Each structure stands twice: as structure tokens, then as C-alpha cells.
Amino acid sequence: MAKKLALKNNTIVDWISKLRNYYYAHKKVFFIALAVLIVLTPYISPSQYILRIIIMVGIYTILALALGLVTGYTGQVSLGHASFYAIGAYTSALLSTHFGLNFFITVPISAIVAAIGGLLLGLPTLRLSGTYLAIATLGFCEVVRMILLNWQSVTNGPLGVSKIPRPSIFGYELTLANNGLYYLMIVLLILTTACMIAIVRSKMGRALKAIREDELAATMMGIKTTYYKVLAFVISAFFSGLAGAFYAHLIRYIDPNTFVFDTSIMILSIVILGGMGTINGMFLGSALLVSFPEVLRFLQEYRFVVYGIVLVMMMRFRPQGIMGGQKKSNYQFPSGTIMNRNTTQTKFSLSQENSVEGGV
Amino acid sequence: MIEQLLNGLALGMVYALIAVGYSLVFGVLRLVNFSHGSVYAFGAHMALFFVGLQFGVIPAIVFSIILTGILDILIDKFSLAPLRKKKSKGIAALITTIGIAYIIQNLLMIFFGSQTKPFPAIFDYGYVTVLGISIKSTQLFILVVSLILLAILTYVVKFTKIGLSMRAVEQNQKAASLMGINVNSVIRFTFFLGGASAAIAGSLISGYYQVVYPNMGFLAGLKAFSAAVLGGIGVLYGSIVGGLVVGVSESYAAALLGGSYRDAVAFIILIIVLLFKPTGLFGKKDITKV
């Protein structure tokens, strides 16, 4: 029985690696097809309802990418990302309802305000190690929610902010019906992804990974660990705020109940399911977890139970996540080093299964 | 004012009972057991369930204590022990406990409903006058019971053989197992103690407020954790002091600032402690060795 299973497993692995080789051989074709698919999605999708879910997937992907920088690449667990999401959403909503500012002005402001929130939380608490940090972020998230609930003159308390205007470009209103919101989401998503890839591949990304692997060793190598951790936190908060602002203008009504602990856990589940320390894992993870309650309506009640089971099972059997674990290419040394020439040959050696990239 | 103090003390003792659970598990595993809050809610619900089956209040609580203790052992056995065996990083165990908290809390919600349910008052004889001060008998009951329980726990940890092995595991797991201590069973016993004290705390607080709901563990767990951190996590008497401080300041905040801010107090205490003295009031400094 066991032998049979192992055999089956092997063929699957073979199949996957074949598929992967095929993908690498025809990378350009795949990219063009993907781009066409992304552009055409609103015309293919059968209803606005589906399009709305796809947009939600996009928002959660941005959030997961943001958290991924802190949890996946730097190894710091944050249970408070719903607070940055909330800060972004509330800032943008209040600015646009009270002062009538355009979406494209409020979005950068709210992202910056969220980043300042990240700095406020990050500066003092990132001297703490793993568990304490997780608790402190959780406490921060609750404090933010309590401020939103109790500062009634500004946030309108539990009633929330309503009648948030839709984003518009030169008077042209972007809605679900004219697909404007969808394309706006795509633009924001591409922006976030590009920034994340740039960060991860930069000197900063290497520093973050070093901190994740061994903070003490990283300090010994002369990496300013606190500086990089706070910076990662601020950048992460910035993009969470961006996602929050977009969410506020998409739903047009926000209240403190959207930004609870459950949301933080959902983002964390996406990061873990997709694979810590991966970029494409975030897309897969949020597609799975966001669409999951919609696809399995009959499991609605058990939704959060399943999130819990996902967390436990992933930690037990595949802590590196779905996409994590297998290195897609060897580490590329920055240009200018002698090693550079040697690595190009081994770039496509894909069979190294044991080189865990997204180690937990 | 004195009423607020008593309120706070009773509440604080319950927080101390929950905090002890965090402290015990942190002591042996260096792990913050996020599932503890939901285990506490589970204890309260089990007590409610057995009360519903006409067991009488005290036997119901006893059953709930045993069941909750077993639940905690099962949590360790099926989710944390395999991680220890694989020598996973601490973050994996942390996330696992968050997942378990989610599973328990939402299963409670599905089986018992998410609404608040009435719970019979325990030991309610109106007001009792002690030294010229009238005290609610339920508060007195909570104070006395939790004091006794904390004394028993301290005795177990300080003066019994299993307590000795617990402290040995706390100091050095490998050395302890070389000395012939069954580390896994010690950890399981610790989890049982944690679960049992959480169940007692859950029953006491539901008897006091006379309501039970599945989400009750989230806030209570966080506040108790703040208490444990304030007192120095891993130190038993620290948890008691921390619990009392959190409970009293919370009840004064509720009286002075209004009810909507009472929940924020514990977090503010927590963040302040983490900023200025992460090891807590009585905690020993942890030295990281290379």
C-alpha cells in the first residue's frame, strides 16, 4: 500500500516538474496569455458578483503580499494587519466624505497614514522577539478598533462611514458595471507586486531573509536588524493601507466590524497557505481562501473552522506552504561578482527538492 | 470605590487563574499558547452543558474541569507534540495554537450558538457583611476559591515530585530527559493543569456574570495574557499579581472612564510593559546563547 502510494506520488512529482519545464520553456507565451486573460476577465465573467469576488481576491492578495514581507520574508508574526487595513480604509473614507477629495489623492495619503501607524507600532515593539511581537500587534489591532468604535465624533462609531464616493478620473466614475474598479484593482495589484519583487531582490530583501534565518547571525554580519525590521513593517503597513483605501471605495460603506481579529487571521492564513517567503503563493492563497466560502456555500458555518484546520495542518505537514519549498532557480548573485558566470548554467536545475526557500 | 476594588479583585483572581495556564505552558515549552482563551470558553460551555443535563452545578464544574484538561492534553498530543518531534521553529507552534483557538471557538459557536446564554449563579446568597463592608457573596466565593486553587497549584509546582520534574523540564529539556524524566508526560500534565485551571476560571466567571458565549475566551484570554506578561511570564506568583493589577485597573477604568474603554486598559498595560520591561515585574532575564 505504502509502496503504491509512493509510486503515485513520484509520478505526480514527475508530472509537475515536466509541467514546470514546459512553463520555463514557453515563459513568454504564458505571460502573454495571462495578460490577455487578465484584460478580458470582466468580459468573460458571467456576472458582477463573480467580478466582485475577483476584486476581493485582489485586495486580499495585496494584503497578503504586505504581510508576506513581514511574516514570510522577515519571519516576524504580525496579528495586527487588520489595523493598518482599517487605518487606510478610514483615512480614505473620511477624507473623501468630509473634504470631497478625489480617490487618487486620498489613496496615497491613507497609505502614508497607515505607514505612520506601522512606524508607531514598529519602532517600539520590533525590539521584541516572535511571540511578544505577535501579542503586541494583536493588542495594537484591538486598540485601533476600540478607537474606531469610541471616537464617535470622527469615525461615527459602530455605525461606520457610509456614502463613500466611487473613484473617478477627470469626472469619469469607475464602477463595477463599467469594469473601472476591476482595472483599478489590477493596477494597484501590479504596483504592489512589482514593489514587493523589487524589495525582495534588493539588498533589503537579502537583509530581511538573513534576519528570518538567524537574527543573531544577521546582527553579527553587520545588518541593522531593528532598522530593517521596522522598515519592513512600515512598507507592509503602507500597502495594507492602500488595500484598505481601495476596499473603502469599493464597498462604499465601512464599519469597525470589518477590521477584526478574524481579518488578521485570514490574511495570515493566506500567507501560510500560499507559502511564506513567496510572491506567487499569495495569489494562489488568496484565490483559494477568498473564493472558498463562496464556492462552498454549505460550509459557510464551518468557514472559520476550516481556516483553523488549514493553519494547523499546514504547520504540521507542509510548513513552507503550497508554493514554498521548491526553489525555482538558484540564487543569483548581484552583478559584478565572479560567481555570476557560474550560476547562469544551473539556473534551470529544478530538481533540487530539498532546498527549502520558504522555511518557517 | 471599595466596591470597585472588590469587583476588580474578584475579576483579577479569575484573570490570574487563566494567566497561570499561560505561565505554566510558557514555562515548559517557551510557547505562548494562543488556544488558552478558547479552552477557557470551552470549559465554561462544558459546565453549562452538564448543568443543562441536570447534574447540579458543582458536579457539572468538576466534569468540565476533567474534560477541559483532557482537551488540552489532546491539543498537545495531536498538534504540538508532532511539531516538537520534528523540531519545528517556534513560530510554527505559535501559528498552530492560533489555528486551534479558531477551531475550538468556531465549533463552540456552531454547537452552542453564538448568542449569549444564561448560566446559573454559583454560591449566590446576596450580600455578606465582613468587617463592616458588605461584599457580594459571589465575589467572595470567587476570591476564596481562586486563592485556594492558586495555593494548590503553587504547592504542586513547588513541593511535589511532578512539580520538581516540571521545573527540571523548564530549565533544560534535554538534561531532564537524561535524568529519567519523561518529558512528554510532564508536558501533558502541564497542559492538563492549564486546561483545568482555565475551566475553573471559565465556570467561576460565568457563574459571576451569569452569561456564557463562544467569544468570551478571546478578550479574557488576551487580558490574562497581559496579566501573565505583566507579572513575568513563567513565574506563578507573578501571574497572580499581574492578574490582580489588570483586574483592579480594569474595574476602576470602567468606573472612571466609562464601560467602552474598560477593554482597552489591559492592552495599554500590556504594551507599556512590553516597551519598558518585556520580562515583566518578576521575570528572569532570558539569555540567548549562540
CSV table of N, CA and C in Angstrom, one decimal, chain A residues 213-317:
chain,number,residue,atom,x,y,z
A,213,GLU,N,16.3,33.9,8.9
A,213,GLU,CA,17.0,32.7,9.1
A,213,GLU,C,17.7,32.7,10.5
A,214,ASP,N,18.4,33.7,10.8
A,214,ASP,CA,19.0,33.8,12.1
A,214,ASP,C,19.3,35.2,12.5
A,215,GLU,N,18.5,35.7,13.4
A,215,GLU,CA,18.7,37.2,13.7
A,215,GLU,C,20.0,37.5,14.3
A,216,LEU,N,20.5,36.6,15.2
A,216,LEU,CA,21.7,36.9,15.8
A,216,LEU,C,22.9,36.9,14.8
A,217,ALA,N,22.8,35.9,13.9
A,217,ALA,CA,23.9,35.8,12.9
A,217,ALA,C,23.8,37.0,12.0
A,218,ALA,N,22.6,37.5,11.7
A,218,ALA,CA,22.5,38.7,10.9
A,218,ALA,C,23.1,39.9,11.5
A,219,THR,N,22.8,40.0,12.8
A,219,THR,CA,23.4,41.1,13.6
A,219,THR,C,24.9,41.1,13.5
A,220,MET,N,25.4,39.9,13.6
A,220,MET,CA,26.9,39.7,13.6
A,220,MET,C,27.5,40.0,12.3
A,221,MET,N,26.7,39.9,11.2
A,221,MET,CA,27.2,40.2,9.9
A,221,MET,C,27.1,41.7,9.6
A,222,GLY,N,26.6,42.4,10.6
A,222,GLY,CA,26.6,43.9,10.4
A,222,GLY,C,25.3,44.4,9.8
A,223,ILE,N,24.2,43.6,9.8
A,223,ILE,CA,22.9,44.0,9.4
A,223,ILE,C,22.2,44.7,10.5
A,224,LYS,N,21.7,45.9,10.2
A,224,LYS,CA,21.0,46.7,11.2
A,224,LYS,C,19.6,46.0,11.4
A,225,THR,N,19.5,45.1,12.2
A,225,THR,CA,18.2,44.2,12.2
A,225,THR,C,17.0,45.1,12.6
A,226,THR,N,17.1,45.9,13.6
A,226,THR,CA,16.0,46.7,14.0
A,226,THR,C,15.5,47.6,12.9
A,227,TYR,N,16.5,48.3,12.3
A,227,TYR,CA,16.2,49.2,11.2
A,227,TYR,C,15.4,48.5,10.1
A,228,TYR,N,15.9,47.3,9.7
A,228,TYR,CA,15.3,46.6,8.6
A,228,TYR,C,13.9,46.1,9.0
A,229,LYS,N,13.8,45.6,10.2
A,229,LYS,CA,12.5,45.1,10.6
A,229,LYS,C,11.5,46.2,10.7
A,230,VAL,N,11.8,47.4,11.2
A,230,VAL,CA,10.9,48.5,11.2
A,230,VAL,C,10.6,48.9,9.8
A,231,LEU,N,11.6,49.0,8.9
A,231,LEU,CA,11.3,49.4,7.6
A,231,LEU,C,10.3,48.4,6.9
A,232,ALA,N,10.6,47.1,7.1
A,232,ALA,CA,9.6,46.1,6.5
A,232,ALA,C,8.2,46.3,7.0
A,233,PHE,N,8.1,46.6,8.3
A,233,PHE,CA,6.8,46.9,8.9
A,233,PHE,C,6.2,48.1,8.3
A,234,VAL,N,6.9,49.2,8.1
A,234,VAL,CA,6.3,50.4,7.6
A,234,VAL,C,5.9,50.2,6.2
A,235,ILE,N,6.7,49.5,5.4
A,235,ILE,CA,6.3,49.2,4.0
A,235,ILE,C,5.1,48.4,3.9
A,236,SER,N,5.1,47.4,4.8
A,236,SER,CA,3.9,46.5,4.9
A,236,SER,C,2.6,47.2,5.2
A,237,ALA,N,2.8,48.1,6.2
A,237,ALA,CA,1.6,48.9,6.7
A,237,ALA,C,1.1,49.8,5.5
A,238,PHE,N,2.1,50.3,4.8
A,238,PHE,CA,1.8,51.2,3.6
A,238,PHE,C,0.9,50.5,2.7
A,239,PHE,N,1.3,49.3,2.3
A,239,PHE,CA,0.5,48.6,1.3
A,239,PHE,C,-0.9,48.1,1.8
A,240,SER,N,-0.9,47.7,3.1
A,240,SER,CA,-2.1,47.4,3.7
A,240,SER,C,-3.1,48.5,3.7
A,241,GLY,N,-2.6,49.7,4.0
A,241,GLY,CA,-3.4,50.9,4.0
A,241,GLY,C,-3.9,51.2,2.6
A,242,LEU,N,-3.1,50.9,1.6
A,242,LEU,CA,-3.5,51.1,0.2
A,242,LEU,C,-4.7,50.1,-0.1
A,243,ALA,N,-4.6,48.9,0.3
A,243,ALA,CA,-5.7,47.9,0.1
A,243,ALA,C,-6.9,48.4,0.9
A,244,GLY,N,-6.7,48.9,2.1
A,244,GLY,CA,-7.9,49.4,2.8
A,244,GLY,C,-8.6,50.5,2.2
A,245,ALA,N,-7.8,51.5,1.6
A,245,ALA,CA,-8.4,52.6,0.9
A,245,ALA,C,-9.2,52.1,-0.3
A,246,PHE,N,-8.7,51.2,-1.0
A,246,PHE,CA,-9.4,50.7,-2.2
A,246,PHE,C,-10.7,50.0,-1.7
A,247,TYR,N,-10.6,49.2,-0.7
A,247,TYR,CA,-11.7,48.5,-0.2
A,247,TYR,C,-12.8,49.5,0.2
A,248,ALA,N,-12.5,50.6,0.9
A,248,ALA,CA,-13.5,51.5,1.3
A,248,ALA,C,-14.3,52.1,0.1
A,249,HIS,N,-13.5,52.4,-1.0
A,249,HIS,CA,-14.2,52.9,-2.2
A,249,HIS,C,-14.9,51.9,-3.0
A,250,LEU,N,-14.6,50.6,-2.8
A,250,LEU,CA,-15.3,49.5,-3.5
A,250,LEU,C,-16.6,49.3,-2.8
A,251,ILE,N,-16.6,49.1,-1.5
A,251,ILE,CA,-17.8,48.7,-0.8
A,251,ILE,C,-18.7,49.9,-0.5
A,252,ARG,N,-18.0,51.1,-0.4
A,252,ARG,CA,-18.7,52.4,-0.1
A,252,ARG,C,-19.3,52.5,1.3
A,253,TYR,N,-19.1,51.5,2.1
A,253,TYR,CA,-19.5,51.6,3.5
A,253,TYR,C,-18.6,50.8,4.3
A,254,ILE,N,-18.0,51.4,5.4
A,254,ILE,CA,-17.1,50.7,6.3
A,254,ILE,C,-17.6,50.9,7.7
A,255,ASP,N,-17.4,49.8,8.5
A,255,ASP,CA,-17.6,49.9,10.0
A,255,ASP,C,-16.5,49.1,10.7
A,256,PRO,N,-16.3,49.3,12.0
A,256,PRO,CA,-15.2,48.7,12.7
A,256,PRO,C,-15.3,47.1,12.6
A,257,ASN,N,-16.5,46.6,12.4
A,257,ASN,CA,-16.6,45.1,12.4
A,257,ASN,C,-15.9,44.4,11.2
A,258,THR,N,-15.5,45.2,10.2
A,258,THR,CA,-14.8,44.6,9.1
A,258,THR,C,-13.4,44.3,9.4
A,259,PHE,N,-12.9,45.1,10.4
A,259,PHE,CA,-11.4,45.0,10.7
A,259,PHE,C,-11.1,44.4,12.0
A,260,VAL,N,-11.6,43.2,12.2
A,260,VAL,CA,-11.5,42.5,13.5
A,260,VAL,C,-10.3,41.5,13.4
A,261,PHE,N,-10.1,40.8,14.5
A,261,PHE,CA,-9.0,39.8,14.6
A,261,PHE,C,-9.2,38.8,13.4
A,262,ASP,N,-10.4,38.4,13.1
A,262,ASP,CA,-10.7,37.4,12.1
A,262,ASP,C,-10.0,37.8,10.8
A,263,THR,N,-10.0,39.1,10.4
A,263,THR,CA,-9.4,39.6,9.2
A,263,THR,C,-7.9,39.4,9.3
A,264,SER,N,-7.3,39.7,10.4
A,264,SER,CA,-5.9,39.5,10.5
A,264,SER,C,-5.5,38.0,10.3
A,265,ILE,N,-6.3,37.1,10.9
A,265,ILE,CA,-6.1,35.7,10.8
A,265,ILE,C,-6.2,35.2,9.4
A,266,MET,N,-7.2,35.8,8.7
A,266,MET,CA,-7.5,35.4,7.3
A,266,MET,C,-6.2,35.8,6.5
A,267,ILE,N,-5.7,37.0,6.7
A,267,ILE,CA,-4.5,37.4,5.9
A,267,ILE,C,-3.3,36.4,6.2
A,268,LEU,N,-3.2,36.1,7.5
A,268,LEU,CA,-2.1,35.2,7.9
A,268,LEU,C,-2.3,33.9,7.3
A,269,SER,N,-3.5,33.4,7.3
A,269,SER,CA,-3.8,32.1,6.7
A,269,SER,C,-3.4,32.1,5.2
A,270,ILE,N,-3.7,33.2,4.5
A,270,ILE,CA,-3.4,33.2,3.1
A,270,ILE,C,-1.9,33.1,3.0
A,271,VAL,N,-1.1,33.9,3.8
A,271,VAL,CA,0.3,33.9,3.7
A,271,VAL,C,0.9,32.5,3.9
A,272,ILE,N,0.3,31.8,4.9
A,272,ILE,CA,0.8,30.5,5.3
A,272,ILE,C,0.4,29.4,4.3
A,273,LEU,N,-0.8,29.5,3.8
A,273,LEU,CA,-1.3,28.5,2.8
A,273,LEU,C,-0.5,28.7,1.5
A,274,GLY,N,-0.4,29.9,1.1
A,274,GLY,CA,0.3,30.2,-0.1
A,274,GLY,C,1.8,29.8,-0.1
A,275,GLY,N,2.4,30.1,1.1
A,275,GLY,CA,3.8,29.8,1.2
A,275,GLY,C,4.6,31.0,1.7
A,276,MET,N,5.1,30.9,2.9
A,276,MET,CA,5.8,32.0,3.4
A,276,MET,C,7.1,32.3,2.6
A,277,GLY,N,7.3,33.5,2.3
A,277,GLY,CA,8.5,33.8,1.5
A,277,GLY,C,8.3,33.5,0.1
A,278,THR,N,7.1,33.6,-0.4
A,278,THR,CA,6.9,33.5,-1.9
A,278,THR,C,6.0,34.7,-2.3
A,279,ILE,N,6.1,35.0,-3.6
A,279,ILE,CA,5.2,36.1,-4.1
A,279,ILE,C,4.0,35.4,-4.7
A,280,ASN,N,4.2,34.4,-5.6
A,280,ASN,CA,3.1,33.8,-6.3
A,280,ASN,C,2.2,33.1,-5.4
A,281,GLY,N,2.7,32.6,-4.3
A,281,GLY,CA,1.9,31.9,-3.3
A,281,GLY,C,0.8,32.7,-2.8
A,282,MET,N,1.0,34.0,-2.7
A,282,MET,CA,0.0,34.9,-2.1
A,282,MET,C,-1.2,35.0,-3.0
A,283,PHE,N,-1.0,35.0,-4.3
A,283,PHE,CA,-2.1,35.0,-5.3
A,283,PHE,C,-2.9,33.7,-5.2
A,284,LEU,N,-2.2,32.6,-5.1
A,284,LEU,CA,-2.9,31.3,-5.0
A,284,LEU,C,-3.7,31.2,-3.7
A,285,GLY,N,-3.0,31.6,-2.6
A,285,GLY,CA,-3.6,31.5,-1.3
A,285,GLY,C,-4.8,32.3,-1.2
A,286,SER,N,-4.8,33.6,-1.7
A,286,SER,CA,-6.0,34.4,-1.5
A,286,SER,C,-7.1,34.0,-2.5
A,287,ALA,N,-6.7,33.5,-3.6
A,287,ALA,CA,-7.7,33.0,-4.5
A,287,ALA,C,-8.4,31.8,-3.9
A,288,LEU,N,-7.7,30.9,-3.2
A,288,LEU,CA,-8.3,29.8,-2.6
A,288,LEU,C,-9.2,30.2,-1.4
A,289,LEU,N,-8.6,31.0,-0.5
A,289,LEU,CA,-9.3,31.3,0.8
A,289,LEU,C,-10.4,32.3,0.6
A,290,VAL,N,-10.3,33.2,-0.3
A,290,VAL,CA,-11.4,34.2,-0.5
A,290,VAL,C,-12.6,33.6,-1.3
A,291,SER,N,-12.3,32.8,-2.3
A,291,SER,CA,-13.4,32.2,-3.0
A,291,SER,C,-14.0,31.0,-2.3
A,292,PHE,N,-13.2,30.4,-1.4
A,292,PHE,CA,-13.7,29.2,-0.7
A,292,PHE,C,-15.1,29.3,-0.1
A,293,PRO,N,-15.4,30.4,0.7
A,293,PRO,CA,-16.7,30.4,1.3
A,293,PRO,C,-17.8,30.6,0.2
A,294,GLU,N,-17.4,31.2,-0.9
A,294,GLU,CA,-18.4,31.5,-1.9
A,294,GLU,C,-18.7,30.2,-2.7
A,295,VAL,N,-17.6,29.4,-2.9
A,295,VAL,CA,-17.8,28.1,-3.6
A,295,VAL,C,-18.5,27.1,-2.8
A,296,LEU,N,-18.1,27.0,-1.5
A,296,LEU,CA,-18.7,26.0,-0.6
A,296,LEU,C,-19.7,26.7,0.3
A,297,ARG,N,-20.8,27.1,-0.3
A,297,ARG,CA,-21.8,27.8,0.5
A,297,ARG,C,-22.3,26.9,1.7
A,298,PHE,N,-22.4,25.6,1.5
A,298,PHE,CA,-23.0,24.8,2.5
A,298,PHE,C,-22.0,24.7,3.7
A,299,LEU,N,-20.8,25.1,3.5
A,299,LEU,CA,-19.8,25.0,4.6
A,299,LEU,C,-19.7,26.4,5.3
A,300,GLN,N,-20.6,27.3,4.9
A,300,GLN,CA,-20.5,28.7,5.4
A,300,GLN,C,-20.2,28.7,6.9
A,301,GLU,N,-20.9,28.0,7.7
A,301,GLU,CA,-20.8,28.0,9.1
A,301,GLU,C,-19.4,27.5,9.5
A,302,TYR,N,-18.9,26.6,8.8
A,302,TYR,CA,-17.6,25.9,9.2
A,302,TYR,C,-16.4,26.7,8.6
A,303,ARG,N,-16.7,27.8,8.0
A,303,ARG,CA,-15.6,28.5,7.3
A,303,ARG,C,-14.4,28.7,8.1
A,304,PHE,N,-14.6,29.3,9.3
A,304,PHE,CA,-13.5,29.7,10.2
A,304,PHE,C,-12.9,28.4,10.8
A,305,VAL,N,-13.7,27.4,11.0
A,305,VAL,CA,-13.1,26.1,11.4
A,305,VAL,C,-12.1,25.6,10.4
A,306,VAL,N,-12.5,25.7,9.1
A,306,VAL,CA,-11.6,25.3,8.1
A,306,VAL,C,-10.3,26.1,8.1
A,307,TYR,N,-10.4,27.5,8.3
A,307,TYR,CA,-9.2,28.3,8.4
A,307,TYR,C,-8.3,27.7,9.5
A,308,GLY,N,-8.9,27.4,10.6
A,308,GLY,CA,-8.1,26.9,11.7
A,308,GLY,C,-7.4,25.6,11.3
A,309,ILE,N,-8.2,24.7,10.6
A,309,ILE,CA,-7.6,23.4,10.2
A,309,ILE,C,-6.5,23.7,9.2
A,310,VAL,N,-6.7,24.6,8.3
A,310,VAL,CA,-5.7,24.9,7.3
A,310,VAL,C,-4.4,25.3,8.1
A,311,LEU,N,-4.5,26.2,9.1
A,311,LEU,CA,-3.3,26.6,9.8
A,311,LEU,C,-2.6,25.5,10.5
A,312,VAL,N,-3.4,24.6,11.2
A,312,VAL,CA,-2.8,23.5,11.9
A,312,VAL,C,-2.2,22.5,11.0
A,313,MET,N,-2.9,22.1,9.9
A,313,MET,CA,-2.4,21.1,9.0
A,313,MET,C,-1.2,21.6,8.3
A,314,MET,N,-1.2,22.8,7.8
A,314,MET,CA,-0.1,23.3,7.1
A,314,MET,C,1.2,23.3,8.0
A,315,MET,N,1.0,23.8,9.2
A,315,MET,CA,2.2,23.8,10.1
A,315,MET,C,2.7,22.4,10.4
A,316,ARG,N,1.8,21.4,10.4
A,316,ARG,CA,2.1,20.0,10.7
A,316,ARG,C,2.8,19.4,9.5
A,317,PHE,N,2.2,19.5,8.3
A,317,PHE,CA,2.7,18.7,7.2
A,317,PHE,C,3.4,19.5,6.2
